[in-house]
Amino acid sequence: MQQRLNSIESKHEAMIHDSQYDYYGKRLATCASDGMISIYDVSNQENPQLLHSFRAHNAPILQICWAHPKFGTILASCGFDRKVCVWKEVKPNDWQEVISHTEHISSVSAVSFAPAEYGLCLAACSSDGFISVLSRTQEDRWDKVIKIEAHPSGVNGVHWAPATALDELVPFFSQILLTCFKKDVSGNKGKYLPRFVSGGSDRTIKIWAYNSRKNYFI
């Protein structure tokens, strides 16, 4: 028989869509149809504490995602208002919006931060059929955006693969690399191939890999 460790009485006023632990498992973020994000201290599982709640969207929030802590305390969120937002805790319980990406023309279904090896990089997918990949540059700007036409009937999920060195992908990806990238993996020991997977309403699953020559995912 399965037994839960604890139950948290949330302050959300509508259905909760997602809940995510941070990297260390000490804090929990939740998002809901009320447009709010709540942050909990769950370091003591017997006595979780609500730290802060803030309005993040003017519509239901569908998913949230923590960035790797090496970049600071950062959350991403997406929702029915067609927005992708990145939030940073600038001081304890003070969350500030870093970016609001508004280029999608339909609800944004999911967000996923890339492995830390690729820098601070976020993928977001939308019912409009597109995936956006947003990257923070060295100037602390988020003006590097790649937009991919992924699933014509809508994209429902996106998630990054773990950072894996090119030489470790052989032989499974060797033919794909040679065909799509014209790249011989020999001599690329320790170099990474950023990849993510998407799923759509067209019932297909697609794997995308970054082509540095074209600055695009194919």
PDB file of C-alpha atoms in Angstrom:
ATOM      1  CA  MET A   1       0.000   0.000   0.000  1.00  0.00           C
ATOM      2  CA  GLN A   2       1.343   3.407  -1.010  1.00  0.00           C
ATOM      3  CA  GLN A   3       1.479   6.114   1.640  1.00  0.00           C
ATOM      4  CA  ARG A   4       1.976   9.833   1.066  1.00  0.00           C
ATOM      5  CA  LEU A   5       4.558  11.719   3.125  1.00  0.00           C
ATOM      6  CA  ASN A   6       2.472  14.835   3.547  1.00  0.00           C
ATOM      7  CA  SER A   7      -0.262  17.015   2.130  1.00  0.00           C
ATOM      8  CA  ILE A   8      -0.038  20.769   1.578  1.00  0.00           C
ATOM      9  CA  GLU A   9      -3.056  23.028   1.777  1.00  0.00           C
ATOM     10  CA  SER A  10      -2.386  25.476  -1.042  1.00  0.00           C
ATOM     11  CA  LYS A  11      -3.653  29.040  -1.209  1.00  0.00           C
ATOM     12  CA  HIS A  12      -4.549  28.715  -4.879  1.00  0.00           C
ATOM     13  CA  GLU A  13      -8.087  29.690  -5.790  1.00  0.00           C
ATOM     14  CA  ALA A  14      -8.321  27.444  -8.845  1.00  0.00           C
ATOM     15  CA  MET A  15      -7.046  24.162 -10.261  1.00  0.00           C
ATOM     16  CA  ILE A  16      -3.311  23.486  -9.883  1.00  0.00           C
ATOM     17  CA  HIS A  17      -1.675  22.559 -13.184  1.00  0.00           C
ATOM     18  CA  ASP A  18       1.917  21.869 -12.170  1.00  0.00           C
ATOM     19  CA  SER A  19       4.246  21.496  -9.190  1.00  0.00           C
ATOM     20  CA  GLN A  20       8.025  21.272  -9.351  1.00  0.00           C
ATOM     21  CA  TYR A  21      10.814  20.718  -6.814  1.00  0.00           C
ATOM     22  CA  ASP A  22      13.925  22.856  -7.154  1.00  0.00           C
ATOM     23  CA  TYR A  23      17.354  21.320  -7.841  1.00  0.00           C
ATOM     24  CA  TYR A  24      18.008  20.552  -4.166  1.00  0.00           C
ATOM     25  CA  GLY A  25      14.490  19.374  -3.349  1.00  0.00           C
ATOM     26  CA  LYS A  26      14.156  22.008  -0.616  1.00  0.00           C
ATOM     27  CA  ARG A  27      11.659  24.293  -2.304  1.00  0.00           C
ATOM     28  CA  LEU A  28       8.496  23.572  -4.220  1.00  0.00           C
ATOM     29  CA  ALA A  29       6.835  25.777  -6.842  1.00  0.00           C
ATOM     30  CA  THR A  30       3.205  25.407  -7.901  1.00  0.00           C
ATOM     31  CA  CYS A  31       1.109  27.118 -10.569  1.00  0.00           C
ATOM     32  CA  ALA A  32      -2.616  27.220 -11.177  1.00  0.00           C
ATOM     33  CA  SER A  33      -5.524  28.516 -13.219  1.00  0.00           C
ATOM     34  CA  ASP A  34      -5.685  31.560 -10.930  1.00  0.00           C
ATOM     35  CA  GLY A  35      -2.534  32.918 -12.615  1.00  0.00           C
ATOM     36  CA  MET A  36      -0.494  32.611  -9.431  1.00  0.00           C
ATOM     37  CA  ILE A  37       2.808  30.938  -8.604  1.00  0.00           C
ATOM     38  CA  SER A  38       3.415  29.806  -5.023  1.00  0.00           C
ATOM     39  CA  ILE A  39       6.778  28.944  -3.493  1.00  0.00           C
ATOM     40  CA  TYR A  40       7.012  26.595  -0.504  1.00  0.00           C
ATOM     41  CA  ASP A  41       9.827  25.634   1.829  1.00  0.00           C
ATOM     42  CA  VAL A  42       9.659  21.834   2.000  1.00  0.00           C
ATOM     43  CA  SER A  43      13.048  21.211   3.635  1.00  0.00           C
ATOM     44  CA  ASN A  44      11.060  19.982   6.634  1.00  0.00           C
ATOM     45  CA  GLN A  45       8.589  17.603   5.027  1.00  0.00           C
ATOM     46  CA  GLU A  46       6.541  17.369   8.195  1.00  0.00           C
ATOM     47  CA  ASN A  47       5.998  21.121   8.273  1.00  0.00           C
ATOM     48  CA  PRO A  48       6.061  22.721   4.785  1.00  0.00           C
ATOM     49  CA  GLN A  49       5.811  26.510   4.781  1.00  0.00           C
ATOM     50  CA  LEU A  50       4.388  28.884   2.176  1.00  0.00           C
ATOM     51  CA  LEU A  51       7.145  31.421   1.462  1.00  0.00           C
ATOM     52  CA  HIS A  52       5.595  33.599  -1.197  1.00  0.00           C
ATOM     53  CA  SER A  53       2.861  33.818  -3.829  1.00  0.00           C
ATOM     54  CA  PHE A  54       2.831  36.190  -6.766  1.00  0.00           C
ATOM     55  CA  ARG A  55       0.757  36.849  -9.860  1.00  0.00           C
ATOM     56  CA  ALA A  56       2.686  35.650 -12.890  1.00  0.00           C
ATOM     57  CA  HIS A  57       0.051  35.558 -15.663  1.00  0.00           C
ATOM     58  CA  ASN A  58      -3.379  36.994 -16.350  1.00  0.00           C
ATOM     59  CA  ALA A  59      -4.635  33.559 -17.364  1.00  0.00           C
ATOM     60  CA  PRO A  60      -4.167  29.953 -16.255  1.00  0.00           C
ATOM     61  CA  ILE A  61      -0.525  28.907 -15.900  1.00  0.00           C
ATOM     62  CA  LEU A  62       0.075  25.522 -17.478  1.00  0.00           C
ATOM     63  CA  GLN A  63       3.635  24.695 -16.467  1.00  0.00           C
ATOM     64  CA  ILE A  64       6.653  25.927 -14.508  1.00  0.00           C
ATOM     65  CA  CYS A  65      10.301  24.928 -14.517  1.00  0.00           C
ATOM     66  CA  TRP A  66      13.341  25.679 -12.328  1.00  0.00           C
ATOM     67  CA  ALA A  67      16.677  26.613 -13.887  1.00  0.00           C
ATOM     68  CA  HIS A  68      19.938  25.116 -12.640  1.00  0.00           C
ATOM     69  CA  PRO A  69      21.013  26.942  -9.434  1.00  0.00           C
ATOM     70  CA  LYS A  70      24.396  27.934 -10.950  1.00  0.00           C
ATOM     71  CA  PHE A  71      22.446  30.693 -12.740  1.00  0.00           C
ATOM     72  CA  GLY A  72      20.688  31.909  -9.593  1.00  0.00           C
ATOM     73  CA  THR A  73      17.166  31.213  -8.348  1.00  0.00           C
ATOM     74  CA  ILE A  74      15.202  31.298 -11.595  1.00  0.00           C
ATOM     75  CA  LEU A  75      11.788  29.994 -12.670  1.00  0.00           C
ATOM     76  CA  ALA A  76      10.071  29.881 -16.043  1.00  0.00           C
ATOM     77  CA  SER A  77       6.306  29.821 -16.541  1.00  0.00           C
ATOM     78  CA  CYS A  78       3.874  29.621 -19.447  1.00  0.00           C
ATOM     79  CA  GLY A  79       0.159  29.896 -19.866  1.00  0.00           C
ATOM     80  CA  PHE A  80      -3.059  30.513 -21.749  1.00  0.00           C
ATOM     81  CA  ASP A  81      -2.163  34.195 -22.177  1.00  0.00           C
ATOM     82  CA  ARG A  82       0.376  33.120 -24.858  1.00  0.00           C
ATOM     83  CA  LYS A  83       3.285  34.258 -22.689  1.00  0.00           C
ATOM     84  CA  VAL A  84       6.550  32.672 -21.662  1.00  0.00           C
ATOM     85  CA  CYS A  85       7.918  34.374 -18.545  1.00  0.00           C
ATOM     86  CA  VAL A  86      11.227  34.036 -16.733  1.00  0.00           C
ATOM     87  CA  TRP A  87      11.373  35.034 -13.060  1.00  0.00           C
ATOM     88  CA  LYS A  88      14.370  35.631 -10.795  1.00  0.00           C
ATOM     89  CA  GLU A  89      14.457  35.829  -7.002  1.00  0.00           C
ATOM     90  CA  VAL A  90      16.563  38.978  -6.571  1.00  0.00           C
ATOM     91  CA  LYS A  91      16.335  38.796  -2.779  1.00  0.00           C
ATOM     92  CA  PRO A  92      14.493  36.437  -0.427  1.00  0.00           C
ATOM     93  CA  ASN A  93      10.840  36.168  -1.531  1.00  0.00           C
ATOM     94  CA  ASP A  94      11.195  39.014  -4.041  1.00  0.00           C
ATOM     95  CA  TRP A  95      10.590  37.611  -7.525  1.00  0.00           C
ATOM     96  CA  GLN A  96      11.142  39.909 -10.505  1.00  0.00           C
ATOM     97  CA  GLU A  97      10.216  39.290 -14.123  1.00  0.00           C
ATOM     98  CA  VAL A  98      13.335  38.998 -16.283  1.00  0.00           C
ATOM     99  CA  ILE A  99      11.626  38.467 -19.632  1.00  0.00           C
ATOM    100  CA  SER A 100       8.149  38.146 -21.068  1.00  0.00           C
ATOM    101  CA  HIS A 101       8.196  36.411 -24.441  1.00  0.00           C
ATOM    102  CA  THR A 102       4.973  37.147 -26.339  1.00  0.00           C
ATOM    103  CA  GLU A 103       5.608  35.911 -29.890  1.00  0.00           C
ATOM    104  CA  HIS A 104       3.315  32.860 -29.748  1.00  0.00           C
ATOM    105  CA  ILE A 105      -0.189  33.345 -31.104  1.00  0.00           C
ATOM    106  CA  SER A 106      -1.829  30.634 -29.003  1.00  0.00           C
ATOM    107  CA  SER A 107      -1.515  29.204 -25.499  1.00  0.00           C
ATOM    108  CA  VAL A 108       1.948  28.037 -24.448  1.00  0.00           C
ATOM    109  CA  SER A 109       1.777  24.447 -23.242  1.00  0.00           C
ATOM    110  CA  ALA A 110       5.162  23.669 -21.680  1.00  0.00           C
ATOM    111  CA  VAL A 111       8.575  25.067 -20.756  1.00  0.00           C
ATOM    112  CA  SER A 112      11.864  23.265 -20.154  1.00  0.00           C
ATOM    113  CA  PHE A 113      15.303  24.593 -19.191  1.00  0.00           C
ATOM    114  CA  ALA A 114      18.260  23.028 -20.963  1.00  0.00           C
ATOM    115  CA  PRO A 115      21.049  21.252 -19.049  1.00  0.00           C
ATOM    116  CA  ALA A 116      23.427  23.735 -17.433  1.00  0.00           C
ATOM    117  CA  GLU A 117      26.214  22.731 -19.839  1.00  0.00           C
ATOM    118  CA  TYR A 118      24.403  24.652 -22.603  1.00  0.00           C
ATOM    119  CA  GLY A 119      24.068  27.879 -20.628  1.00  0.00           C
ATOM    120  CA  LEU A 120      20.810  29.460 -19.530  1.00  0.00           C
ATOM    121  CA  CYS A 121      18.544  28.255 -22.317  1.00  0.00           C
ATOM    122  CA  LEU A 122      14.780  27.668 -22.311  1.00  0.00           C
ATOM    123  CA  ALA A 123      12.514  25.802 -24.730  1.00  0.00           C
ATOM    124  CA  ALA A 124       8.791  26.568 -24.855  1.00  0.00           C
ATOM    125  CA  CYS A 125       6.099  24.972 -27.000  1.00  0.00           C
ATOM    126  CA  SER A 126       2.708  26.229 -28.047  1.00  0.00           C
ATOM    127  CA  SER A 127      -0.644  25.239 -29.487  1.00  0.00           C
ATOM    128  CA  ASP A 128       0.286  27.392 -32.490  1.00  0.00           C
ATOM    129  CA  GLY A 129       2.593  24.572 -33.626  1.00  0.00           C
ATOM    130  CA  PHE A 130       5.866  26.316 -32.861  1.00  0.00           C
ATOM    131  CA  ILE A 131       8.698  25.815 -30.375  1.00  0.00           C
ATOM    132  CA  SER A 132      10.698  28.811 -29.151  1.00  0.00           C
ATOM    133  CA  VAL A 133      14.237  28.414 -27.820  1.00  0.00           C
ATOM    134  CA  LEU A 134      15.330  31.427 -25.765  1.00  0.00           C
ATOM    135  CA  SER A 135      18.938  31.891 -24.657  1.00  0.00           C
ATOM    136  CA  ARG A 136      20.541  34.392 -22.311  1.00  0.00           C
ATOM    137  CA  THR A 137      23.618  35.985 -23.852  1.00  0.00           C
ATOM    138  CA  GLN A 138      26.802  36.993 -22.047  1.00  0.00           C
ATOM    139  CA  GLU A 139      25.425  40.540 -21.886  1.00  0.00           C
ATOM    140  CA  ASP A 140      22.615  39.190 -19.656  1.00  0.00           C
ATOM    141  CA  ARG A 141      20.082  39.734 -22.427  1.00  0.00           C
ATOM    142  CA  TRP A 142      17.486  37.281 -23.726  1.00  0.00           C
ATOM    143  CA  ASP A 143      17.512  38.467 -27.331  1.00  0.00           C
ATOM    144  CA  LYS A 144      18.688  35.185 -28.871  1.00  0.00           C
ATOM    145  CA  VAL A 145      15.508  33.408 -29.971  1.00  0.00           C
ATOM    146  CA  ILE A 146      15.160  30.441 -32.328  1.00  0.00           C
ATOM    147  CA  LYS A 147      11.632  29.654 -33.537  1.00  0.00           C
ATOM    148  CA  ILE A 148      10.893  26.189 -34.906  1.00  0.00           C
ATOM    149  CA  GLU A 149       7.805  25.082 -36.820  1.00  0.00           C
ATOM    150  CA  ALA A 150       7.390  21.723 -35.090  1.00  0.00           C
ATOM    151  CA  HIS A 151       3.864  20.250 -35.139  1.00  0.00           C
ATOM    152  CA  PRO A 152       1.224  21.966 -37.327  1.00  0.00           C
ATOM    153  CA  SER A 153      -1.693  20.931 -35.116  1.00  0.00           C
ATOM    154  CA  GLY A 154      -0.057  22.098 -31.868  1.00  0.00           C
ATOM    155  CA  VAL A 155       2.836  21.173 -29.584  1.00  0.00           C
ATOM    156  CA  ASN A 156       1.902  19.767 -26.190  1.00  0.00           C
ATOM    157  CA  GLY A 157       5.248  18.947 -24.583  1.00  0.00           C
ATOM    158  CA  VAL A 158       8.969  19.629 -24.857  1.00  0.00           C
ATOM    159  CA  HIS A 159      11.908  18.333 -22.813  1.00  0.00           C
ATOM    160  CA  TRP A 160      15.701  18.456 -23.123  1.00  0.00           C
ATOM    161  CA  ALA A 161      17.901  15.385 -23.230  1.00  0.00           C
ATOM    162  CA  PRO A 162      20.728  15.183 -20.674  1.00  0.00           C
ATOM    163  CA  ALA A 163      24.009  16.712 -21.816  1.00  0.00           C
ATOM    164  CA  THR A 164      25.887  13.909 -23.542  1.00  0.00           C
ATOM    165  CA  ALA A 165      29.276  14.141 -25.255  1.00  0.00           C
ATOM    166  CA  LEU A 166      29.260  13.545 -29.007  1.00  0.00           C
ATOM    167  CA  ASP A 167      31.631  10.602 -28.779  1.00  0.00           C
ATOM    168  CA  GLU A 168      29.254   8.887 -26.329  1.00  0.00           C
ATOM    169  CA  LEU A 169      26.368   9.087 -28.811  1.00  0.00           C
ATOM    170  CA  VAL A 170      28.109   6.747 -31.218  1.00  0.00           C
ATOM    171  CA  PRO A 171      26.982   4.490 -32.780  1.00  0.00           C
ATOM    172  CA  PHE A 172      23.301   5.395 -32.254  1.00  0.00           C
ATOM    173  CA  PHE A 173      23.565   8.954 -33.580  1.00  0.00           C
ATOM    174  CA  SER A 174      26.637   8.614 -35.797  1.00  0.00           C
ATOM    175  CA  GLN A 175      24.637   8.167 -39.003  1.00  0.00           C
ATOM    176  CA  ILE A 176      22.245  11.006 -38.108  1.00  0.00           C
ATOM    177  CA  LEU A 177      25.196  13.310 -37.441  1.00  0.00           C
ATOM    178  CA  LEU A 178      26.805  12.447 -40.749  1.00  0.00           C
ATOM    179  CA  THR A 179      23.549  12.784 -42.681  1.00  0.00           C
ATOM    180  CA  CYS A 180      22.108  15.934 -41.082  1.00  0.00           C
ATOM    181  CA  PHE A 181      25.200  17.800 -39.958  1.00  0.00           C
ATOM    182  CA  LYS A 182      27.893  16.459 -42.300  1.00  0.00           C
ATOM    183  CA  LYS A 183      29.943  15.998 -39.138  1.00  0.00           C
ATOM    184  CA  ASP A 184      32.391  13.240 -38.324  1.00  0.00           C
ATOM    185  CA  VAL A 185      32.192  12.671 -34.562  1.00  0.00           C
ATOM    186  CA  SER A 186      35.829  11.599 -34.370  1.00  0.00           C
ATOM    187  CA  GLY A 187      37.880  14.407 -32.850  1.00  0.00           C
ATOM    188  CA  ASN A 188      34.846  15.783 -31.000  1.00  0.00           C
ATOM    189  CA  LYS A 189      35.515  14.064 -27.689  1.00  0.00           C
ATOM    190  CA  GLY A 190      33.867  15.963 -24.848  1.00  0.00           C
ATOM    191  CA  LYS A 191      31.795  18.244 -27.108  1.00  0.00           C
ATOM    192  CA  TYR A 192      28.032  18.260 -26.671  1.00  0.00           C
ATOM    193  CA  LEU A 193      25.085  17.943 -29.029  1.00  0.00           C
ATOM    194  CA  PRO A 194      22.085  19.838 -27.587  1.00  0.00           C
ATOM    195  CA  ARG A 195      18.914  17.841 -28.164  1.00  0.00           C
ATOM    196  CA  PHE A 196      15.284  17.984 -27.087  1.00  0.00           C
ATOM    197  CA  VAL A 197      12.132  16.031 -27.815  1.00  0.00           C
ATOM    198  CA  SER A 198       8.642  17.320 -28.604  1.00  0.00           C
ATOM    199  CA  GLY A 199       5.209  15.751 -28.800  1.00  0.00           C
ATOM    200  CA  GLY A 200       2.229  17.124 -30.672  1.00  0.00           C
ATOM    201  CA  SER A 201      -1.467  16.800 -31.355  1.00  0.00           C
ATOM    202  CA  ASP A 202      -0.513  15.175 -34.678  1.00  0.00           C
ATOM    203  CA  ARG A 203       0.432  12.058 -32.668  1.00  0.00           C
ATOM    204  CA  THR A 204       4.119  12.376 -33.583  1.00  0.00           C
ATOM    205  CA  ILE A 205       7.225  12.572 -31.421  1.00  0.00           C
ATOM    206  CA  LYS A 206      10.167  14.496 -32.846  1.00  0.00           C
ATOM    207  CA  ILE A 207      13.787  14.679 -31.720  1.00  0.00           C
ATOM    208  CA  TRP A 208      15.583  17.952 -32.473  1.00  0.00           C
ATOM    209  CA  ALA A 209      19.345  18.505 -32.504  1.00  0.00           C
ATOM    210  CA  TYR A 210      21.223  21.786 -32.721  1.00  0.00           C
ATOM    211  CA  ASN A 211      23.150  22.590 -35.897  1.00  0.00           C
ATOM    212  CA  SER A 212      25.744  25.215 -34.961  1.00  0.00           C
ATOM    213  CA  ARG A 213      26.473  26.031 -38.597  1.00  0.00           C
ATOM    214  CA  LYS A 214      22.873  27.024 -39.247  1.00  0.00           C
ATOM    215  CA  ASN A 215      22.116  28.226 -35.690  1.00  0.00           C
ATOM    216  CA  TYR A 216      18.977  26.131 -35.823  1.00  0.00           C
ATOM    217  CA  PHE A 217      17.467  22.880 -34.557  1.00  0.00           C
ATOM    218  CA  ILE A 218      16.740  20.218 -37.168  1.00  0.00           C
TER     219      ILE A 218
END
